[in-house]
Amino acid sequence: MAVTAAKSVMAFRVLTMAVDLCRLTTRTMNVNAGHERTSKARIIHQIQLIRGITPRNSIAHQVRR
C-alpha cells in the first residue's frame, strides 16, 4: 500500500513539473530569459531524477487509470 502511494506521489510530481515546464516554454514574453532557462533546466533535471527512480511503466500505468 505504501509503495503504491509513493508511486502516485511521484507520478503527480512529474505531472506538475511537466505542466510548469510547458508554461515556461510557451510563455510569449521573454522578460527574464536567464531565469527561465535556469528554471527549465532545474525542472528537467528533477524529472530525470524521478524517472530514474520510478520505472516508466508504473507512471504510464497510473496515468491510464
Backbone as a ProteinNet text record, in pm:
[ID]
protein_1_A
[PRIMARY]
MAVTAAKSVMAFRVLTMAVDLCRLTTRTMNVNAGHERTSKARIIHQIQLIRGITPRNSIAHQVRR
[TERTIARY]
82.5	0	87	191.1	278.7	354.2	389.9	462.4	372.9	246.3	151.7	132.2	122.6	106.9	230.1	347.7	471.6	479.6	438.9	440	339.8	225.6	125.7	178.8	247.8	306.6	411.3	495.5	598.3	534.1	430.5	362.8	301.6	243.8	184.8	292.4	406.3	516	566.7	581.9	627.2	525.7	398	293	294.7	304.4	305.1	430.8	545	667	657.7	594.6	577.4	488.2	385.2	297.6	376.3	457.7	541.6	636.6	694.4	787.1	715.6	595.1	516.9	484.2	450.8	420.2	541.6	658.8	780.6	814.5	789.2	824.3	733.2	604.6	508.4	488.2	562.8	549.1	591.3	508.6	538.4	633.5	618.4	707	834.7	947.7	1075.2	1150	1093.1	1148.6	1272.3	1261.5	1372.5	1424.6	1489.8	1533.7	1628.2	1720.2	1815.5	1747.4	1652.8	1578.9	1495.6	1433.2	1350.9	1435.6	1553.8	1642.7	1684.5	1715.7	1754.8	1639.7	1518.9	1401.7	1374.9	1386.1	1364.8	1466.1	1592	1696.8	1671.9	1628.9	1601.6	1485.8	1379.3	1262.1	1297.6	1369.2	1408.7	1495.7	1587.9	1675.7	1594.8	1498.4	1415.8	1335	1279.1	1202	1292.5	1413.5	1505.8	1542.5	1562.1	1592.8	1478.4	1357.5	1241.1	1220.4	1237.5	1220.2	1324.1	1440.5	1542	1503.4	1427.7	1383.8	1257.5	1165	1035.5	1036.6	1007.5	1003.7	900.6	930.8	842.1	703.5	695.7	567	473.4	525.5	437.2	371	442.2	383.1	280	314.8	221.9	97.8	116.6	3.8	-88.9	-33.2	-115.2	-189.6	-128.8	-193.1	-312	-301.3	-408.3	-531.4	-518.3	-632.3	-740.8
-119.6	0	126.1	125.1	242.5	263.4	152.8	163.4	227	185.9	243.4	392.2	429.9	571.3	651.3	594.9	664.1	681.6	578.5	588.8	693.1	701.3	801.8	942.1	961	1091.8	1127.9	1031.5	1056.8	1092.2	1018.8	1047.1	1186.5	1224.8	1358.7	1466.5	1442.6	1540.1	1557.1	1446.7	1455	1531.8	1504.2	1572.5	1722.8	1763.2	1906.8	1974.8	1905.2	1964	1976.3	1879.8	1887.5	2005.6	2030	2145.5	2275	2283.2	2401.6	2422.8	2314	2322.8	2374	2326.2	2373.1	2521.4	2565.2	2707.5	2794.1	2748.5	2825	2824.5	2714.4	2700.8	2783.5	2790.2	2857.4	3004.7	3055.8	3196.7	3286.7	3386.1	3472.4	3585.6	3641.7	3749.5	3688.8	3732.5	3676.1	3779.8	3815	3921.3	3872.5	3758.3	3704.3	3576.7	3591.4	3474.5	3385.5	3444.9	3366.7	3287.2	3350.9	3283.1	3168.3	3190.1	3085.3	2966.3	2991.9	2881.3	2801.9	2872	2804.5	2721.2	2776.2	2703.5	2580.1	2593.9	2479.2	2369.4	2408	2309.2	2237.7	2311.4	2252.1	2153.3	2192.8	2105.5	1979.1	1994.6	1878.2	1784.2	1839.6	1757.8	1680.7	1745.3	1677.2	1564.7	1589	1484.5	1366.3	1394.4	1285.9	1205.6	1272.3	1200.9	1110	1162.3	1082.9	966.6	990	881.6	773.4	809.9	709.5	622.6	679.5	606.5	527.3	588.3	527.2	467.2	338.3	277.3	345.4	356.6	423.3	361.6	229.8	162.2	193.2	211.2	236.7	373.6	473.7	606.6	602.7	541.6	533.9	454.3	348.2	265.2	344.5	425.2	502.9	613.5	673.6	782.6	729.7	607.2	548.8	513.2	492	450.3	551.7
0	0	0	82.3	89.9	-41.1	-107.1	-234.1	-340	-344.2	-439.9	-414	-287.1	-252.3	-294.1	-271.4	-309.2	-460.8	-535.1	-681.1	-729.4	-663.4	-700.4	-676.6	-564.9	-533.5	-638.1	-675.1	-776.5	-910.7	-949.5	-1076.6	-1074.9	-962.6	-950.5	-959.6	-895.3	-900.6	-1043.2	-1116.2	-1255.2	-1338.7	-1316.8	-1392.4	-1365.9	-1239.3	-1208.2	-1262	-1257.3	-1312.1	-1463.8	-1528.9	-1674.2	-1711.7	-1631.7	-1655.7	-1638.3	-1532.7	-1511.6	-1629.1	-1678.1	-1790.7	-1915.6	-1939.8	-2055.4	-2042.9	-1923.4	-1903	-1931.6	-1887.4	-1913.3	-2061.9	-2129.1	-2270.4	-2359	-2324.9	-2412.2	-2377.9	-2283.6	-2245.3	-2361.2	-2392.2	-2507.4	-2470.4	-2353.2	-2310.3	-2253.9	-2304.7	-2261.2	-2177.9	-2064.3	-1980.4	-1906.9	-1841	-1762.5	-1827.9	-1941.7	-2018.7	-1938.6	-1865.8	-1786.4	-1677.3	-1609.5	-1502.2	-1558.1	-1674.2	-1735.5	-1777	-1831.9	-1870.5	-1748.3	-1639.1	-1515.5	-1461.2	-1463.7	-1415	-1499.7	-1632.4	-1721.4	-1691.5	-1677.1	-1650.6	-1518	-1416.6	-1285.4	-1293.4	-1363	-1375.1	-1453.5	-1564.3	-1644.6	-1562.1	-1485.1	-1401.2	-1297.2	-1233.4	-1133.8	-1196.3	-1314.7	-1382.9	-1416.9	-1463	-1496	-1372.4	-1259.2	-1135.4	-1094.8	-1100.5	-1060.5	-1157.1	-1284.8	-1382.1	-1361.5	-1310.7	-1281.2	-1162.9	-1069.8	-950.8	-981.3	-1052.5	-1080.3	-1220.3	-1233.8	-1367.9	-1456.7	-1585.5	-1680.5	-1682.4	-1680.3	-1692.6	-1576.8	-1456.7	-1342.5	-1354	-1404.5	-1421.6	-1533.9	-1646.1	-1758.5	-1719.7	-1642.4	-1598.9	-1507.7	-1417.8	-1325.4	-1398.1	-1499.2	-1572.1	-1652.2	-1704.2	-1784.9	-1703.6	-1575.2	-1491.9	-1487.6
[MASK]
+++++++++++++++++++++++++++++++++++++++++++++++++++++++++++++++++

